[in-house]
PDB file of C-alpha atoms in Angstrom:
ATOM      1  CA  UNK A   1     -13.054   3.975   4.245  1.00  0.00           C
ATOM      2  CA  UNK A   2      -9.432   3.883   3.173  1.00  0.00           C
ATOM      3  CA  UNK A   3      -6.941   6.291   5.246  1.00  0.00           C
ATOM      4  CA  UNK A   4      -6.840   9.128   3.356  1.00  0.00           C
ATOM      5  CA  UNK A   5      -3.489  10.912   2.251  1.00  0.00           C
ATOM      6  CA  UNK A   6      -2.829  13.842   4.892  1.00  0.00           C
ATOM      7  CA  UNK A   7      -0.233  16.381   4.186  1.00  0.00           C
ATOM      8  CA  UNK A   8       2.356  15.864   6.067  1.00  0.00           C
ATOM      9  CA  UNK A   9       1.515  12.298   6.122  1.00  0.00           C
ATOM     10  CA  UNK A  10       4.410  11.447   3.121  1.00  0.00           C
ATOM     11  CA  UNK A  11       6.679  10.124   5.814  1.00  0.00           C
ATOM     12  CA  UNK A  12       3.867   6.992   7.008  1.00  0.00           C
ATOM     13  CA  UNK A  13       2.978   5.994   3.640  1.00  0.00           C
ATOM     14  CA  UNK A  14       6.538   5.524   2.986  1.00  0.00           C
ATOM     15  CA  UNK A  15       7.190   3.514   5.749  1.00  0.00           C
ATOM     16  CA  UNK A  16       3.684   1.738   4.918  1.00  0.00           C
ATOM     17  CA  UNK A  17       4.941   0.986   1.134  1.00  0.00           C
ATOM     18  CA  UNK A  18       8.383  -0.104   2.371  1.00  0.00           C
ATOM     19  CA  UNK A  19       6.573  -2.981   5.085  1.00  0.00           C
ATOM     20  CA  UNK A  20       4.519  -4.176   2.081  1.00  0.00           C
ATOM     21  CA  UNK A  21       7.838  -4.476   0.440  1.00  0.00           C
ATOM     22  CA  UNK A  22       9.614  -6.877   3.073  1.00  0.00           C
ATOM     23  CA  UNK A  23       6.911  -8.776   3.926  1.00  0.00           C
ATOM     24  CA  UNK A  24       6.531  -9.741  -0.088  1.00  0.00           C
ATOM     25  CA  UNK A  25       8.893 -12.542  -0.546  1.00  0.00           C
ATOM     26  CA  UNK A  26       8.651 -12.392  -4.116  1.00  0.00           C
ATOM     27  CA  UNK A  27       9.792  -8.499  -4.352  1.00  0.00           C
ATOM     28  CA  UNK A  28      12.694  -9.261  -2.379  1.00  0.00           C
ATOM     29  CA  UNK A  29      13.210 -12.422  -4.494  1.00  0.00           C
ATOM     30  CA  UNK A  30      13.593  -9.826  -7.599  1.00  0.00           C
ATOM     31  CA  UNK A  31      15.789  -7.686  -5.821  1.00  0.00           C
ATOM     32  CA  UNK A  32      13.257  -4.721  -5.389  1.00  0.00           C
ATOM     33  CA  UNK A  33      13.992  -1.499  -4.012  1.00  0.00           C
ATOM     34  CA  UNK A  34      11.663   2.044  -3.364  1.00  0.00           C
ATOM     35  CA  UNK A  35      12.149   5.293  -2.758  1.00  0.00           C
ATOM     36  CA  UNK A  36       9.962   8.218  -2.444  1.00  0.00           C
ATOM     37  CA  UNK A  37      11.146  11.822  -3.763  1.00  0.00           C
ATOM     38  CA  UNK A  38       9.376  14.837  -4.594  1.00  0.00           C
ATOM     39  CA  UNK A  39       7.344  13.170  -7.683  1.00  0.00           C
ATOM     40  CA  UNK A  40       6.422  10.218  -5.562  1.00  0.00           C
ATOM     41  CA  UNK A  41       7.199   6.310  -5.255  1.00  0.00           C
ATOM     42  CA  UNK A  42       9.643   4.752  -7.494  1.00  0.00           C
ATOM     43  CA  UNK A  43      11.106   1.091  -7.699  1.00  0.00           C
ATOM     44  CA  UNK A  44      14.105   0.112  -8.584  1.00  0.00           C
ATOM     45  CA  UNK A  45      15.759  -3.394  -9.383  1.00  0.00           C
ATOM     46  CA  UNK A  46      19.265  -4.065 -10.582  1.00  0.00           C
ATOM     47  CA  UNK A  47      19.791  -6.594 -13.114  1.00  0.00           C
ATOM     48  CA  UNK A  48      21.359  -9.854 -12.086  1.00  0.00           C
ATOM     49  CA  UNK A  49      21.504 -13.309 -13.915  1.00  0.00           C
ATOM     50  CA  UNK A  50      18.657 -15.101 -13.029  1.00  0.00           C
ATOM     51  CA  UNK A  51      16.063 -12.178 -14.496  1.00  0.00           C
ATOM     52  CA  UNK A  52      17.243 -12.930 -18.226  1.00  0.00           C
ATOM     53  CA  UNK A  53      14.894 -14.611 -20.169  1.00  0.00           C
ATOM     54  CA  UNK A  54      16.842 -14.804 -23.397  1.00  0.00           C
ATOM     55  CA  UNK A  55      20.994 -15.499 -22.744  1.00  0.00           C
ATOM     56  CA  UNK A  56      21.818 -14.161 -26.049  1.00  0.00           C
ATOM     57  CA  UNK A  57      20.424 -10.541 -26.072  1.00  0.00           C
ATOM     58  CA  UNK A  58      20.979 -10.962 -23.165  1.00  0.00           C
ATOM     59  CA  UNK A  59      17.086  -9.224 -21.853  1.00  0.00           C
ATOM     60  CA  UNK A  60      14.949  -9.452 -18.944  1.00  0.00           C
ATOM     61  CA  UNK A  61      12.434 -12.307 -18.947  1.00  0.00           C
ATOM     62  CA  UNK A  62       9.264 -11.018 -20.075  1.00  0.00           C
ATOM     63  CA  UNK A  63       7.712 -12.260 -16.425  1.00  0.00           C
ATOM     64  CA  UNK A  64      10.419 -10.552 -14.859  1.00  0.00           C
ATOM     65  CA  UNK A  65       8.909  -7.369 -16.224  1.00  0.00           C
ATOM     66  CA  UNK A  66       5.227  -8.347 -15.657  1.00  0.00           C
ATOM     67  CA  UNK A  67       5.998  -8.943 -12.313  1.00  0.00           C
ATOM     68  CA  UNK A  68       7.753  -5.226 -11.895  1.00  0.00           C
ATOM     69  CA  UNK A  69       4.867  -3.693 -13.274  1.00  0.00           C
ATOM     70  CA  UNK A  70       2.716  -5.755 -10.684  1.00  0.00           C
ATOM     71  CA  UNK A  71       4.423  -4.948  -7.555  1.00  0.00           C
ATOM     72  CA  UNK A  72       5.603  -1.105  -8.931  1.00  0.00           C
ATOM     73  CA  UNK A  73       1.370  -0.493  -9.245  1.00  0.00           C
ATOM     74  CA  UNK A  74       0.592  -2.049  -6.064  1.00  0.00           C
ATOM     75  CA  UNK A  75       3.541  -0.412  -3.497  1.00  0.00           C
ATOM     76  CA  UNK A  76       2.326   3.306  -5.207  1.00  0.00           C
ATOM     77  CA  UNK A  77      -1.408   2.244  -4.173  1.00  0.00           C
ATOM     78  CA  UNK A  78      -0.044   1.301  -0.962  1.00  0.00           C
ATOM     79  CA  UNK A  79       1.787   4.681  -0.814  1.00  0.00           C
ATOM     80  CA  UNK A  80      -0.938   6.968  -1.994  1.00  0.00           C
ATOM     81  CA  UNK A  81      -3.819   5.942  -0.409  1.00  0.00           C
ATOM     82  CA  UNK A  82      -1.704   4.955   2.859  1.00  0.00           C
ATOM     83  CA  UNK A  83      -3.537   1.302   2.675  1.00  0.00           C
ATOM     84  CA  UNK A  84      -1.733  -0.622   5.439  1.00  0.00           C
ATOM     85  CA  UNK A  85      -3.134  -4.324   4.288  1.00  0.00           C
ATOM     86  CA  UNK A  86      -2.470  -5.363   0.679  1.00  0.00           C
ATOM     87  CA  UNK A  87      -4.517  -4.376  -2.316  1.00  0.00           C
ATOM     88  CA  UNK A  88      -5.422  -7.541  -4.659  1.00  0.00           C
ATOM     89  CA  UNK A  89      -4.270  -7.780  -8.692  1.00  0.00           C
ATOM     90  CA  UNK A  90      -7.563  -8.980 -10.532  1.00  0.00           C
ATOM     91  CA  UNK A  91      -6.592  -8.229 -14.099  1.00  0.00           C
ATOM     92  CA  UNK A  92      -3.587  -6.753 -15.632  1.00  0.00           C
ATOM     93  CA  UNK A  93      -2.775  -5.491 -19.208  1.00  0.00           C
ATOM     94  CA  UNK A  94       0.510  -5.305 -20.754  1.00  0.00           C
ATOM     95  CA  UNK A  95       2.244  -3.833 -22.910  1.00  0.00           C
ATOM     96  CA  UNK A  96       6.004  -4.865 -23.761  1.00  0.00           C
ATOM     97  CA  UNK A  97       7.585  -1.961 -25.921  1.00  0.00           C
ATOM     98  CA  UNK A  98      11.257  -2.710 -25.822  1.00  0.00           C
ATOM     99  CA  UNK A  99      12.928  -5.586 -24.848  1.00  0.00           C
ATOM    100  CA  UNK A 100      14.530  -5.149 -21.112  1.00  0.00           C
ATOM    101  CA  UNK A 101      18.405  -5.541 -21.249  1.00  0.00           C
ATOM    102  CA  UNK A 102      20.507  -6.802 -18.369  1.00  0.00           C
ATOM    103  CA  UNK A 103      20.954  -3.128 -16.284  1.00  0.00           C
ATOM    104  CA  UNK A 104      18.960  -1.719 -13.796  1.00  0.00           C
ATOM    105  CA  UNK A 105      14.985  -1.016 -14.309  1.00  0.00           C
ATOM    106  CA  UNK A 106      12.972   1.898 -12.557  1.00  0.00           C
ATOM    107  CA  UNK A 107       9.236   1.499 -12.333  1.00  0.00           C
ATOM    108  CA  UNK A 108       6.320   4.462 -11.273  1.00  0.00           C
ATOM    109  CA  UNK A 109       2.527   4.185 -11.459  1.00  0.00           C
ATOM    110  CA  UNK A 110      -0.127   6.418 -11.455  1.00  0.00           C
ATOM    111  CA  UNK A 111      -3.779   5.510 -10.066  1.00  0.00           C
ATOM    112  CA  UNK A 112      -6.296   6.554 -13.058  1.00  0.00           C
ATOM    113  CA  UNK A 113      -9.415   6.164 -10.738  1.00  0.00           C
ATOM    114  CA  UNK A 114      -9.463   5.571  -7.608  1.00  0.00           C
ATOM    115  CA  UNK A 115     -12.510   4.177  -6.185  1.00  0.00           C
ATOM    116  CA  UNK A 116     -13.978   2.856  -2.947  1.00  0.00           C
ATOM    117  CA  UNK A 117     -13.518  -0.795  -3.311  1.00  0.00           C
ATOM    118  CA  UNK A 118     -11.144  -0.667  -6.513  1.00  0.00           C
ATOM    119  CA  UNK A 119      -8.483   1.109  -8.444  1.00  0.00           C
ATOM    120  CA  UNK A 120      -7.294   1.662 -11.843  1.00  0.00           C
ATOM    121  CA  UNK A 121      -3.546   1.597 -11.545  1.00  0.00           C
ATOM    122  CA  UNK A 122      -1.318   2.686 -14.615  1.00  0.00           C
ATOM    123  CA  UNK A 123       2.223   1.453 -14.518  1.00  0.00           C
ATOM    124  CA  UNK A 124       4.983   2.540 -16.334  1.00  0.00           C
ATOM    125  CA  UNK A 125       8.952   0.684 -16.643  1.00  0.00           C
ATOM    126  CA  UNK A 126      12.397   2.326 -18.352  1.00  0.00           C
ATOM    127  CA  UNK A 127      15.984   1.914 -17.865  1.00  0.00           C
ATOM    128  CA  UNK A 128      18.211   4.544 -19.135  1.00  0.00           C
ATOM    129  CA  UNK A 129      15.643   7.429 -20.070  1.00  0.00           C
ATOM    130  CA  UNK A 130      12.112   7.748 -18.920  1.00  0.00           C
ATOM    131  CA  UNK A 131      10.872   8.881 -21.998  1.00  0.00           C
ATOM    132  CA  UNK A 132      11.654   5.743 -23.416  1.00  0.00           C
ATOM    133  CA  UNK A 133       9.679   3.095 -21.383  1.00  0.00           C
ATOM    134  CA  UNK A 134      10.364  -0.049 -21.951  1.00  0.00           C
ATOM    135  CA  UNK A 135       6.456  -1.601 -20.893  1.00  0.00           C
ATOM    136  CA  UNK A 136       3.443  -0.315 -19.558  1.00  0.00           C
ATOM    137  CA  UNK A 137       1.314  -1.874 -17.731  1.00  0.00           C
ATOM    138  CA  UNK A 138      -2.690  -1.361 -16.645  1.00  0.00           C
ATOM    139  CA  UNK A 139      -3.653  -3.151 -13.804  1.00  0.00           C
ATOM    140  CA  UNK A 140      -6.867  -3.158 -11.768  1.00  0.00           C
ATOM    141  CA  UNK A 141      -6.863  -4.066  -7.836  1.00  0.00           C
ATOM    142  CA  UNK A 142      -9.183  -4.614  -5.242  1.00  0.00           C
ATOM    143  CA  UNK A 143      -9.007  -2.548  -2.636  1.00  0.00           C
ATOM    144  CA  UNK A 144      -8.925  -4.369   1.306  1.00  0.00           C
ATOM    145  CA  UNK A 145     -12.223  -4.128   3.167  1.00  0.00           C
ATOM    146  CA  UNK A 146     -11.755  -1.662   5.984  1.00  0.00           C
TER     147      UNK A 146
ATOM    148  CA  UNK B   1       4.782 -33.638 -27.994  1.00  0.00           C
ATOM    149  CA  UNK B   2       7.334 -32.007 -31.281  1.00  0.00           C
ATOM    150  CA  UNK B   3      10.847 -32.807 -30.840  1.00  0.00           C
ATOM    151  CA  UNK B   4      12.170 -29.698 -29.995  1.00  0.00           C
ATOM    152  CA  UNK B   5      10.112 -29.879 -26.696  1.00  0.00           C
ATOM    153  CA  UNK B   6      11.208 -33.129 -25.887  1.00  0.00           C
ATOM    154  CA  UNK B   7      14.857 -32.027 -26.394  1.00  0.00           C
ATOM    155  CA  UNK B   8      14.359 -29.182 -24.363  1.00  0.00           C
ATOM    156  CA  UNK B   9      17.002 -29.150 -21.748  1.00  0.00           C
ATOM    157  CA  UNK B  10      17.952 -25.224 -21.049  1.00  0.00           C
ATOM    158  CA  UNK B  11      15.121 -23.399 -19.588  1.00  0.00           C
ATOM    159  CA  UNK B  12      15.690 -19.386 -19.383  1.00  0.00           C
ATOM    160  CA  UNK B  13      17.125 -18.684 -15.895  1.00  0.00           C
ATOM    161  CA  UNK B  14      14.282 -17.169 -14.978  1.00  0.00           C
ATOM    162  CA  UNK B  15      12.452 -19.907 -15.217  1.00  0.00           C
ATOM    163  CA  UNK B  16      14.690 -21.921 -13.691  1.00  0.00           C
ATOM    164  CA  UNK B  17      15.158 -19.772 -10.890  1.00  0.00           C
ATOM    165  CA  UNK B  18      11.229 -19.668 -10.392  1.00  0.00           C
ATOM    166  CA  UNK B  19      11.482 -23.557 -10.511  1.00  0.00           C
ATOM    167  CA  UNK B  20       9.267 -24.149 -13.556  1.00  0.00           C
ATOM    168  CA  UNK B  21       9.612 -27.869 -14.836  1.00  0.00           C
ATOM    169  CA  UNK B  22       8.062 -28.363 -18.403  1.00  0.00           C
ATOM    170  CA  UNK B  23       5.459 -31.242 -18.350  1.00  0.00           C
ATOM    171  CA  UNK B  24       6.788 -34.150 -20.076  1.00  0.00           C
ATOM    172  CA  UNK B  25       3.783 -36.285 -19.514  1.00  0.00           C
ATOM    173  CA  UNK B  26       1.623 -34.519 -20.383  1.00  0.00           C
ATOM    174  CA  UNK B  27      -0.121 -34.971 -24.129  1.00  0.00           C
ATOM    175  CA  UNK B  28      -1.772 -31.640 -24.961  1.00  0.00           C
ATOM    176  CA  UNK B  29      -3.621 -29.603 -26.148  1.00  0.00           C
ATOM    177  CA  UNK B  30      -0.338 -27.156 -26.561  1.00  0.00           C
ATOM    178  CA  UNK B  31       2.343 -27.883 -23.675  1.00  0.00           C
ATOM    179  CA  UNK B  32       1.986 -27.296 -20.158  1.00  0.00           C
ATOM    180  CA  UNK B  33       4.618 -26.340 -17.515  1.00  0.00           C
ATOM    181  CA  UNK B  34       4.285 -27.255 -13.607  1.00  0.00           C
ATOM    182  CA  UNK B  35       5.356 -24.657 -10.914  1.00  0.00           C
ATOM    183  CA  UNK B  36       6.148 -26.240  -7.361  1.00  0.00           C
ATOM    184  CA  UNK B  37       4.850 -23.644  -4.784  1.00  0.00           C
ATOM    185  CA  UNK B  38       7.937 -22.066  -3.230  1.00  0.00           C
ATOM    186  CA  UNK B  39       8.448 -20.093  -0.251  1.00  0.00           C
ATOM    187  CA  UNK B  40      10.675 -17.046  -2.231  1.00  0.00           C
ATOM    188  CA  UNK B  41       6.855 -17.322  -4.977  1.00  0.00           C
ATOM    189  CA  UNK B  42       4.948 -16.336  -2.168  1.00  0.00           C
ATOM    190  CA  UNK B  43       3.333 -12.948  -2.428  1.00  0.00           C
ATOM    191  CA  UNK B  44       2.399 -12.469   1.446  1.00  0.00           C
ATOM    192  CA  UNK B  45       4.562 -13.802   3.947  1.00  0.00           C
ATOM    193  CA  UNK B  46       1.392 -14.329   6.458  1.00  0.00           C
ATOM    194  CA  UNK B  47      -1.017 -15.396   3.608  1.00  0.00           C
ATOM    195  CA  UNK B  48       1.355 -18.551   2.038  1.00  0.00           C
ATOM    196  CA  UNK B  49      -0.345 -17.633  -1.775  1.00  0.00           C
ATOM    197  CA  UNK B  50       1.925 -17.756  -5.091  1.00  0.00           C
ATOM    198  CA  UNK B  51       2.446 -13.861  -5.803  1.00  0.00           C
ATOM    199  CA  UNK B  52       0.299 -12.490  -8.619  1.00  0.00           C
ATOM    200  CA  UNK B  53       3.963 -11.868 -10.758  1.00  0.00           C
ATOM    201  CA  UNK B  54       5.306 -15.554 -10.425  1.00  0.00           C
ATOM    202  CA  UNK B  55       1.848 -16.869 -12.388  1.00  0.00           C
ATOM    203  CA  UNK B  56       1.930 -13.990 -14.830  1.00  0.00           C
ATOM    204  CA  UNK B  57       5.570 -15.128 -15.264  1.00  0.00           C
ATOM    205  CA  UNK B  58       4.859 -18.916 -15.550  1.00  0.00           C
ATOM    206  CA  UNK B  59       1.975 -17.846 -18.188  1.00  0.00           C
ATOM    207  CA  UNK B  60       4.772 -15.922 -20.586  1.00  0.00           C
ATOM    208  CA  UNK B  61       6.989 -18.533 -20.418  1.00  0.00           C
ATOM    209  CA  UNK B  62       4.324 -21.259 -21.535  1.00  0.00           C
ATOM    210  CA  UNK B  63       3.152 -19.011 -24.398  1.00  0.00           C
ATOM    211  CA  UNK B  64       6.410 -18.644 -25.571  1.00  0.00           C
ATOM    212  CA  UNK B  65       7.035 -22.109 -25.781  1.00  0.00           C
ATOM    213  CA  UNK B  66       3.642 -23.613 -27.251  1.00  0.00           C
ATOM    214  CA  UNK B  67       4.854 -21.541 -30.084  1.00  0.00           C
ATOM    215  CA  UNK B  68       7.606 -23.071 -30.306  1.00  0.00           C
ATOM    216  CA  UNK B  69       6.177 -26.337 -30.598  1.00  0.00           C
ATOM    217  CA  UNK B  70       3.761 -25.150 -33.416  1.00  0.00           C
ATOM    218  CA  UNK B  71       4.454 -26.956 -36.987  1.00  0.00           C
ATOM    219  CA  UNK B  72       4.947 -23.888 -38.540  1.00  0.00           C
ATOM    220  CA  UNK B  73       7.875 -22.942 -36.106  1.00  0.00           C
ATOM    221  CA  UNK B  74      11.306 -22.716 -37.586  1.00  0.00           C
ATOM    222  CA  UNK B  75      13.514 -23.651 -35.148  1.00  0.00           C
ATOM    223  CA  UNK B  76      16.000 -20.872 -34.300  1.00  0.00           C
ATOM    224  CA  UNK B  77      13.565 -18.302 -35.517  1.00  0.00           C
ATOM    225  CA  UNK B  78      13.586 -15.433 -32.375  1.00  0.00           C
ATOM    226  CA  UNK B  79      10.371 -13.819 -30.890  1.00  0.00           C
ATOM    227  CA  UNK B  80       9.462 -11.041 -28.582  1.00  0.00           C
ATOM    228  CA  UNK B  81       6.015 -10.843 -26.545  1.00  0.00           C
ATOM    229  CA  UNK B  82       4.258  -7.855 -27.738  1.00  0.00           C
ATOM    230  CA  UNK B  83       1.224  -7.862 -25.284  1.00  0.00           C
ATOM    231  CA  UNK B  84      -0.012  -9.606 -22.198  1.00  0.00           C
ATOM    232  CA  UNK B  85      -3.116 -10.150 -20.449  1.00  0.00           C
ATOM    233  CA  UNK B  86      -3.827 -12.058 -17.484  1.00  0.00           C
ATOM    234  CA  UNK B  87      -6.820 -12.689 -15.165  1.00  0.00           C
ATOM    235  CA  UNK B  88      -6.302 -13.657 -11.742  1.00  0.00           C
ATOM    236  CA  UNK B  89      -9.295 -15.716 -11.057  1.00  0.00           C
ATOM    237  CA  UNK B  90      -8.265 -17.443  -7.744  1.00  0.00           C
ATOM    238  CA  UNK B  91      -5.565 -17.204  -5.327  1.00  0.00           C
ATOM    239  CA  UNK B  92      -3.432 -20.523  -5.409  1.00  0.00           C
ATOM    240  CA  UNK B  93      -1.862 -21.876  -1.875  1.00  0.00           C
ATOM    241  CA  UNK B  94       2.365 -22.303  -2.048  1.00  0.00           C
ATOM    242  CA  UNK B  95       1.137 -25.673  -0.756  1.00  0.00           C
ATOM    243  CA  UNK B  96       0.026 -26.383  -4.422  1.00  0.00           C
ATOM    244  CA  UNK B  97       1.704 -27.048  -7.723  1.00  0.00           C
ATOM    245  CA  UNK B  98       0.174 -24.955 -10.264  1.00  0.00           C
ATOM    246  CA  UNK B  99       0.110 -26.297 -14.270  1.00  0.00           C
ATOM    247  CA  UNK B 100       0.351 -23.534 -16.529  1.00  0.00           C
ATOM    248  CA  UNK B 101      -1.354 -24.952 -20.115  1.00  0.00           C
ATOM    249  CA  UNK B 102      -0.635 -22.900 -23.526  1.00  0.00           C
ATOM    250  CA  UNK B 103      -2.152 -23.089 -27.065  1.00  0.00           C
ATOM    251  CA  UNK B 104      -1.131 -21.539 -30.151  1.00  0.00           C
ATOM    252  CA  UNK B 105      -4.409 -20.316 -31.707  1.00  0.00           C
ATOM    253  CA  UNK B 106      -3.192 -18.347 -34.619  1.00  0.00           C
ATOM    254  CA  UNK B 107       0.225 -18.613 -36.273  1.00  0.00           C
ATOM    255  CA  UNK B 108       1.197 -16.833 -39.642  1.00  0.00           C
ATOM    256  CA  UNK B 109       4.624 -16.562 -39.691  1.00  0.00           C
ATOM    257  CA  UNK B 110       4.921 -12.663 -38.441  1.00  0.00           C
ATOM    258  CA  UNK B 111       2.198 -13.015 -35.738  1.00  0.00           C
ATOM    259  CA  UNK B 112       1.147 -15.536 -32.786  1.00  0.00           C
ATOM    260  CA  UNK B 113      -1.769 -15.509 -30.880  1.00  0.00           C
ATOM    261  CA  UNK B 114      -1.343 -17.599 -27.803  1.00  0.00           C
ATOM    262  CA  UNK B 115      -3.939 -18.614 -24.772  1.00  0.00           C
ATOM    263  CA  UNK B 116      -3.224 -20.019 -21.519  1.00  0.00           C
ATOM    264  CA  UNK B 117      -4.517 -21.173 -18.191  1.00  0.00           C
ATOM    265  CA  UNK B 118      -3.065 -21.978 -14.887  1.00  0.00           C
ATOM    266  CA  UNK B 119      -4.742 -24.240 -12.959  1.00  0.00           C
ATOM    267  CA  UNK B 120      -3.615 -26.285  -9.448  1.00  0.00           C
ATOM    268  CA  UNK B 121      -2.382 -29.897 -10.544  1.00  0.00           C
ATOM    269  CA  UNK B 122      -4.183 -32.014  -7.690  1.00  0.00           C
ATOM    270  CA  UNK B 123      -7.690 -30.336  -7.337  1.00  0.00           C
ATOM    271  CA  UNK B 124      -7.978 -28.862 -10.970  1.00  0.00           C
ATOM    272  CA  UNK B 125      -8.735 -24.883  -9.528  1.00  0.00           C
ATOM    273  CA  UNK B 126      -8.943 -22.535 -12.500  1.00  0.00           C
ATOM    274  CA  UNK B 127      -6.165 -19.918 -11.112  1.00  0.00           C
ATOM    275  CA  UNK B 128      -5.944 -17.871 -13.703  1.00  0.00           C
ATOM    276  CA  UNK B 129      -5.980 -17.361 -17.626  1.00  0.00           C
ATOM    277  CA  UNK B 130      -3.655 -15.509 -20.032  1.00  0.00           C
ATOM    278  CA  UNK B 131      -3.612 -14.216 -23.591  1.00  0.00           C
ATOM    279  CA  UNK B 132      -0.424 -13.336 -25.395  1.00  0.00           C
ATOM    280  CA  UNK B 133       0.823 -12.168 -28.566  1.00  0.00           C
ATOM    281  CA  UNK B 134       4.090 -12.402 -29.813  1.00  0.00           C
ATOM    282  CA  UNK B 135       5.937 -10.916 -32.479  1.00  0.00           C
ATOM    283  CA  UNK B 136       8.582 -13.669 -34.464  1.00  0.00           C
ATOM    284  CA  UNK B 137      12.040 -13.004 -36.269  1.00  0.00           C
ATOM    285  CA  UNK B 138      12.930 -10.159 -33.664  1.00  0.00           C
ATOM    286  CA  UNK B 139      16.651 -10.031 -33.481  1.00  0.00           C
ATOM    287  CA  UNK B 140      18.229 -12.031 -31.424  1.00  0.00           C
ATOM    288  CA  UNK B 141      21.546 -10.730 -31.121  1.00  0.00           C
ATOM    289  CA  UNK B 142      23.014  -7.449 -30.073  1.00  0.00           C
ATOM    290  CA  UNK B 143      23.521  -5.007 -33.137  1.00  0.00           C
ATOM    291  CA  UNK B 144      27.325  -4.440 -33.174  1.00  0.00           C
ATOM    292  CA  UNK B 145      26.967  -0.951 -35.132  1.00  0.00           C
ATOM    293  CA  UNK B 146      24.506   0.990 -32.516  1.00  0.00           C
ATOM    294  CA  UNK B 147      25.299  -0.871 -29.037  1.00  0.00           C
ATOM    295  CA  UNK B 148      23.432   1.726 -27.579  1.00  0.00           C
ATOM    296  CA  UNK B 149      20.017   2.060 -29.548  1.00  0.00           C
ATOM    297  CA  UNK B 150      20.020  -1.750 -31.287  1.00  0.00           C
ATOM    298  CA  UNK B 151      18.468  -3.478 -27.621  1.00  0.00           C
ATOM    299  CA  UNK B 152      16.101  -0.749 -26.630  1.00  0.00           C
ATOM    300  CA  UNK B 153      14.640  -0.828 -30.058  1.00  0.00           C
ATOM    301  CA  UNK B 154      14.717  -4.628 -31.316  1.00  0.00           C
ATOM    302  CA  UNK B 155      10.263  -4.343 -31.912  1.00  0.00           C
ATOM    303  CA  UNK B 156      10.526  -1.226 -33.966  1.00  0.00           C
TER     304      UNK B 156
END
């Protein structure tokens, strides 16, 4: 079985999140960041030139934002079910709702159902004002064999 | 191959920066971009496979442009993806080159329906495929009267 979440246990799944993190050289590729407050994990990514997809909006590359969705859903599986090997993407769903400009871009996900050997992950992207997300994202992953 | 693709010479920098090349050689269906494995692609520093986001990324990219290259493309007309959807059949090794192929099944003017597979170029693994929709005549500049609003809105 998967570690459960312990109270008091906040502290390890953070650190557990932020090793899946560094050891993705992708993530750091993009620039990722987390952090883990009172409402849980969130990712964060500043914009820089080599995200833009389209020079004369200028806006995020619509992989760029795929791929935030990807890792955002997998580092808050990581985090709340305190997996310490990697979950695997099988499918993912999503939904582009505004195009991404060149600023920073926060990420949080939600698991919808967890189960013993997957999870449906629901991921969610904005910039200035979480109310207005910019894509959503449904993703399902494999969880590792214990 | 239309002549816009063969004139292509600016790729978005995110492509660029993932490394994709487009295909030059190849002759269809659609058009089909190559991806070098990369060590910054990789989604598992112990594991060596191309990260999950890189393929979904290479996929997008591909769509976009096999609409592009439809005949009923006007060139200069702008588009936005309005929905994704990608399986991840196999995990690919960094030591391959993946080929990311896109069609344009459905084109009407407002609406594009686009699918896609990735594949490895030397032993012909299906990797993963894609389906994408896209929305054309988006703007494609910043609105000068609501700087704030125009961007965050340009699908509505």
């Amino acid at each position: 079985m998967n570690k459960p979440v312990q109270a008091g246990s906040s502290s390890s799944s953070h650190a557990l999140a932020q090793q899946q993190l560094i050891k993705m050289p992708y993530a750091v590729f993009l620039g990722m960041s987390l952090s883990v407050g009172p409402d849980g994990l969130e990712t964060s990514t500043p914009s820089r030139s080599e995200l833009i997809g389209n020079t004369n909006l200028p806006a995020l590359h619509g992989g760029v934002i795929g791929s935030l969705l990807d890792i955002t859903g997998m580092l808050t599986l990581v985090f709340l079910k305190a997996l310490d090997q990697s979950p695997r993407l099988i499918d993912m769903d999503i939904d582009y709702l505004r195009s991404g400009r060149a600023q920073s871009t926060y990420g949080r996900a939600e698991i919808v159902r967890g189960g013993r050997r997957m999870a449906n992950v629901r991921a969610v992207l904005w910039q200035d004002d979480p109310e207005r997300p910019i894509a959503i994202g449904r993703l399902q992953f494999l969880l590792p064999k214990i | 191959m239309s002549l816009f693709l063969k004139s292509l010479k600016e790729l978005p920098p995110f492509g660029q920066a993932l490394g994709m090349v487009l295909d030059e050689a190849d002759t269809g269906p659609g058009v089909a971009v190559l991806l070098p494995g990369a060590e910054r692609l990789s989604g598992d520093a112990e594991d060596e496979v191309f990260h999950t986001g890189v393929i979904l990324a290479t996929i997008d990219n591909t769509a976009g442009w096999c609409i592009r290259d439809h005949p009923g493309y006007a060139e200069g007309t702008s588009m936005a993806t309005l929905d994704l959807r990608v399986d991840f059949v196999t995990p690919a090794s960094l030591r391959e080159t993946l080929r990311v192929r896109a069609v344009c099944e459905g084109f009407d003017g407002d609406i594009a329906f686009v699918r896609a597979t990735a594949e490895t170029l030397n032993t012909k693994v299906l990797i993963a495929t894609g389906q994408a929709t896209f929305m054309l005549g988006t703007p494609s500049t910043p609105n000068p009267a609501t700087p704030a609003n125009a961007l965050g809105d340009s699908l509505e």
